[in-house]
PDB file of C-alpha atoms and ligand atoms in Angstrom:
ATOM      1  CA  UNK A  14      -0.313  -0.019  -0.155  1.00  0.00           C
ATOM      2  CA  UNK A  15       1.101   3.399  -0.908  1.00  0.00           C
ATOM      3  CA  UNK A  16       2.273   6.642   2.742  1.00  0.00           C
ATOM      4  CA  UNK A  17      -0.523   7.865   0.887  1.00  0.00           C
ATOM      5  CA  UNK A  18      -3.595   5.740   1.204  1.00  0.00           C
ATOM      6  CA  UNK A  19      -2.244   4.724   4.041  1.00  0.00           C
ATOM      7  CA  UNK A  20      -2.538   8.216   5.575  1.00  0.00           C
ATOM      8  CA  UNK A  21      -5.891   7.832   3.843  1.00  0.00           C
ATOM      9  CA  UNK A  22      -7.401   5.118   5.258  1.00  0.00           C
ATOM     10  CA  UNK A  23      -6.676   6.774   8.770  1.00  0.00           C
ATOM     11  CA  UNK A  24      -8.011   9.440   8.175  1.00  0.00           C
ATOM     12  CA  UNK A  25     -11.208   7.865   6.604  1.00  0.00           C
ATOM     13  CA  UNK A  26     -11.086   5.517   9.880  1.00  0.00           C
ATOM     14  CA  UNK A  27     -11.262   8.190  12.131  1.00  0.00           C
ATOM     15  CA  UNK A  28     -14.176  10.194   9.870  1.00  0.00           C
ATOM     16  CA  UNK A  29     -15.849   7.130  10.388  1.00  0.00           C
ATOM     17  CA  UNK A  30     -15.645   5.770  13.675  1.00  0.00           C
ATOM     18  CA  UNK A  31     -14.086   9.117  15.623  1.00  0.00           C
ATOM     19  CA  UNK A  32     -12.661   8.516  19.071  1.00  0.00           C
ATOM     20  CA  UNK A  33     -14.346  10.080  22.204  1.00  0.00           C
ATOM     21  CA  UNK A  34     -17.492  12.088  20.308  1.00  0.00           C
ATOM     22  CA  UNK A  35     -20.328  12.178  22.009  1.00  0.00           C
ATOM     23  CA  UNK A  36     -23.008  15.312  22.850  1.00  0.00           C
ATOM     24  CA  UNK A  37     -21.143  18.232  24.064  1.00  0.00           C
ATOM     25  CA  UNK A  38     -24.552  20.805  25.290  1.00  0.00           C
ATOM     26  CA  UNK A  39     -23.156  23.833  27.677  1.00  0.00           C
ATOM     27  CA  UNK A  40     -20.495  24.200  25.333  1.00  0.00           C
ATOM     28  CA  UNK A  41     -19.904  26.459  22.836  1.00  0.00           C
ATOM     29  CA  UNK A  42     -18.775  25.555  18.992  1.00  0.00           C
ATOM     30  CA  UNK A  43     -16.124  26.863  17.697  1.00  0.00           C
ATOM     31  CA  UNK A  44     -16.520  27.570  13.783  1.00  0.00           C
ATOM     32  CA  UNK A  45     -14.793  27.254  10.375  1.00  0.00           C
ATOM     33  CA  UNK A  46     -16.886  29.875   8.129  1.00  0.00           C
ATOM     34  CA  UNK A  47     -14.345  28.649   5.539  1.00  0.00           C
ATOM     35  CA  UNK A  48     -16.259  25.188   5.057  1.00  0.00           C
ATOM     36  CA  UNK A  49     -18.601  24.752   7.803  1.00  0.00           C
ATOM     37  CA  UNK A  50     -17.222  22.982  10.361  1.00  0.00           C
ATOM     38  CA  UNK A  51     -18.197  23.436  14.237  1.00  0.00           C
ATOM     39  CA  UNK A  52     -16.604  21.609  16.722  1.00  0.00           C
ATOM     40  CA  UNK A  53     -16.773  21.079  20.866  1.00  0.00           C
ATOM     41  CA  UNK A  54     -14.232  20.236  22.852  1.00  0.00           C
ATOM     42  CA  UNK A  55     -15.026  19.040  27.050  1.00  0.00           C
ATOM     43  CA  UNK A  56     -11.208  18.476  28.995  1.00  0.00           C
ATOM     44  CA  UNK A  57     -12.071  16.189  31.875  1.00  0.00           C
ATOM     45  CA  UNK A  58      -9.667  16.639  34.189  1.00  0.00           C
ATOM     46  CA  UNK A  59      -7.910  17.890  37.314  1.00  0.00           C
ATOM     47  CA  UNK A  60      -5.032  20.760  37.021  1.00  0.00           C
ATOM     48  CA  UNK A  61      -2.610  18.070  36.831  1.00  0.00           C
ATOM     49  CA  UNK A  62      -4.100  15.233  34.764  1.00  0.00           C
ATOM     50  CA  UNK A  63      -6.638  14.321  32.317  1.00  0.00           C
ATOM     51  CA  UNK A  64      -8.865  11.733  32.140  1.00  0.00           C
ATOM     52  CA  UNK A  65     -10.553  12.495  28.660  1.00  0.00           C
ATOM     53  CA  UNK A  66     -11.364  14.921  26.237  1.00  0.00           C
ATOM     54  CA  UNK A  67     -14.016  14.833  24.419  1.00  0.00           C
ATOM     55  CA  UNK A  68     -15.628  16.648  21.007  1.00  0.00           C
ATOM     56  CA  UNK A  69     -18.593  17.012  19.604  1.00  0.00           C
ATOM     57  CA  UNK A  70     -19.348  18.447  16.052  1.00  0.00           C
ATOM     58  CA  UNK A  71     -19.596  18.250  11.940  1.00  0.00           C
ATOM     59  CA  UNK A  72     -18.220  18.787   9.089  1.00  0.00           C
ATOM     60  CA  UNK A  73     -15.730  18.140   6.247  1.00  0.00           C
ATOM     61  CA  UNK A  74     -13.764  14.821   7.328  1.00  0.00           C
ATOM     62  CA  UNK A  75     -10.138  16.839   7.913  1.00  0.00           C
ATOM     63  CA  UNK A  76     -12.003  18.887  11.068  1.00  0.00           C
ATOM     64  CA  UNK A  77     -13.835  15.201  12.264  1.00  0.00           C
ATOM     65  CA  UNK A  78     -11.030  13.266  11.917  1.00  0.00           C
ATOM     66  CA  UNK A  79      -8.142  15.609  13.201  1.00  0.00           C
ATOM     67  CA  UNK A  80     -10.732  16.740  16.102  1.00  0.00           C
ATOM     68  CA  UNK A  81     -11.052  12.150  17.287  1.00  0.00           C
ATOM     69  CA  UNK A  82      -7.267  12.380  16.379  1.00  0.00           C
ATOM     70  CA  UNK A  83      -6.810  15.266  19.353  1.00  0.00           C
ATOM     71  CA  UNK A  84      -8.930  13.401  21.432  1.00  0.00           C
ATOM     72  CA  UNK A  85      -7.279  10.114  21.173  1.00  0.00           C
ATOM     73  CA  UNK A  86      -4.012  11.646  21.665  1.00  0.00           C
ATOM     74  CA  UNK A  87      -4.020  14.453  24.661  1.00  0.00           C
ATOM     75  CA  UNK A  88      -6.743  11.444  26.796  1.00  0.00           C
ATOM     76  CA  UNK A  89      -4.562  10.020  29.983  1.00  0.00           C
ATOM     77  CA  UNK A  90      -1.846  12.878  29.035  1.00  0.00           C
ATOM     78  CA  UNK A  91      -1.119  15.116  31.899  1.00  0.00           C
ATOM     79  CA  UNK A  92      -2.310  19.410  31.556  1.00  0.00           C
ATOM     80  CA  UNK A  93       1.176  20.162  30.505  1.00  0.00           C
ATOM     81  CA  UNK A  94       2.625  17.186  28.121  1.00  0.00           C
ATOM     82  CA  UNK A  95      -1.405  18.425  26.686  1.00  0.00           C
ATOM     83  CA  UNK A  96      -0.330  21.834  25.953  1.00  0.00           C
ATOM     84  CA  UNK A  97       3.238  20.829  24.716  1.00  0.00           C
ATOM     85  CA  UNK A  98       1.327  18.329  22.520  1.00  0.00           C
ATOM     86  CA  UNK A  99      -0.954  20.970  21.076  1.00  0.00           C
ATOM     87  CA  UNK A 100       1.595  24.028  20.819  1.00  0.00           C
ATOM     88  CA  UNK A 101       3.803  21.017  18.745  1.00  0.00           C
ATOM     89  CA  UNK A 102       0.807  20.255  16.010  1.00  0.00           C
ATOM     90  CA  UNK A 103       0.124  23.774  15.391  1.00  0.00           C
ATOM     91  CA  UNK A 104       3.847  24.896  14.934  1.00  0.00           C
ATOM     92  CA  UNK A 105       3.887  21.544  12.568  1.00  0.00           C
ATOM     93  CA  UNK A 106       0.924  22.960  10.586  1.00  0.00           C
ATOM     94  CA  UNK A 107       1.513  26.691  10.796  1.00  0.00           C
ATOM     95  CA  UNK A 108       4.738  25.444   8.893  1.00  0.00           C
ATOM     96  CA  UNK A 109       7.269  26.642  11.578  1.00  0.00           C
ATOM     97  CA  UNK A 110       8.278  22.488  12.409  1.00  0.00           C
ATOM     98  CA  UNK A 111       9.083  20.176   9.700  1.00  0.00           C
ATOM     99  CA  UNK A 112       6.113  17.725   8.812  1.00  0.00           C
ATOM    100  CA  UNK A 113       8.205  14.909   9.760  1.00  0.00           C
ATOM    101  CA  UNK A 114       7.061  16.171  13.560  1.00  0.00           C
ATOM    102  CA  UNK A 115       4.117  14.656  13.349  1.00  0.00           C
ATOM    103  CA  UNK A 116       5.467  10.712  12.681  1.00  0.00           C
ATOM    104  CA  UNK A 117       5.717  10.289  16.398  1.00  0.00           C
ATOM    105  CA  UNK A 118       2.395  11.154  17.248  1.00  0.00           C
ATOM    106  CA  UNK A 119       0.700   8.272  16.354  1.00  0.00           C
ATOM    107  CA  UNK A 120      -2.184   8.858  13.561  1.00  0.00           C
ATOM    108  CA  UNK A 121      -1.738  12.287  13.852  1.00  0.00           C
ATOM    109  CA  UNK A 122       1.435  11.677  10.935  1.00  0.00           C
ATOM    110  CA  UNK A 123      -1.453  11.017   8.256  1.00  0.00           C
ATOM    111  CA  UNK A 124      -2.795  15.065   8.560  1.00  0.00           C
ATOM    112  CA  UNK A 125       1.269  16.112   7.219  1.00  0.00           C
ATOM    113  CA  UNK A 126      -0.027  16.210   3.532  1.00  0.00           C
ATOM    114  CA  UNK A 127      -2.181  19.431   5.049  1.00  0.00           C
ATOM    115  CA  UNK A 128       0.735  21.765   5.337  1.00  0.00           C
ATOM    116  CA  UNK A 129       0.659  21.539   2.096  1.00  0.00           C
ATOM    117  CA  UNK A 130      -3.380  22.551   1.232  1.00  0.00           C
ATOM    118  CA  UNK A 131      -3.341  25.479   2.856  1.00  0.00           C
ATOM    119  CA  UNK A 132      -7.531  26.287   2.745  1.00  0.00           C
ATOM    120  CA  UNK A 133      -7.507  23.405   4.824  1.00  0.00           C
ATOM    121  CA  UNK A 134      -5.451  24.064   7.794  1.00  0.00           C
ATOM    122  CA  UNK A 135      -8.630  25.674   9.211  1.00  0.00           C
ATOM    123  CA  UNK A 136     -10.365  22.826   9.661  1.00  0.00           C
ATOM    124  CA  UNK A 137      -7.275  20.662  10.954  1.00  0.00           C
ATOM    125  CA  UNK A 138      -6.705  23.255  13.309  1.00  0.00           C
ATOM    126  CA  UNK A 139      -9.950  23.841  14.543  1.00  0.00           C
ATOM    127  CA  UNK A 140      -9.598  21.097  17.009  1.00  0.00           C
ATOM    128  CA  UNK A 141      -6.958  22.473  18.590  1.00  0.00           C
ATOM    129  CA  UNK A 142      -7.644  25.512  18.523  1.00  0.00           C
ATOM    130  CA  UNK A 143     -10.431  24.802  21.138  1.00  0.00           C
ATOM    131  CA  UNK A 144      -9.036  21.985  23.285  1.00  0.00           C
ATOM    132  CA  UNK A 145      -5.793  25.090  23.982  1.00  0.00           C
ATOM    133  CA  UNK A 146      -8.719  27.100  25.030  1.00  0.00           C
ATOM    134  CA  UNK A 147      -9.767  24.360  27.085  1.00  0.00           C
ATOM    135  CA  UNK A 148      -6.569  23.619  28.545  1.00  0.00           C
ATOM    136  CA  UNK A 149      -5.980  27.340  30.086  1.00  0.00           C
ATOM    137  CA  UNK A 150      -8.949  26.897  32.247  1.00  0.00           C
ATOM    138  CA  UNK A 151      -7.923  23.252  33.829  1.00  0.00           C
TER     139      UNK A 151
HETATM  140 ZN1   ZN B 207     -13.217  21.890   6.671  1.00  0.00          ZN
END
């Protein structure tokens, strides 16, 4: 299987079987007007340790799979570790770090190609900006 096909398969899988997606009613959604994506993120944690990151929303496959991957990566991490991972992901997507930096982050490596698709960057980062905000308040 070609590398790109493998990545597309990972993206499809997260889109079809999103991790940690459940209805979140009391939260405001973060919107991406350019393609109608809408994501809510909830962090269940104490001040040091995250138990679970959940999300809810609708939108294109990139926004939904990125939210699913984010929730899977950050669930169970410490709050400071999670903040570092969020900064790392956003730096890669903004082109400040090489795309290969995502290779250490499991399924997120499948989003490397996004760096070359500026119109999809908002889709890929929506859930990450939402969780960044949520982590500020834990
Ligand atoms: Zn989108």
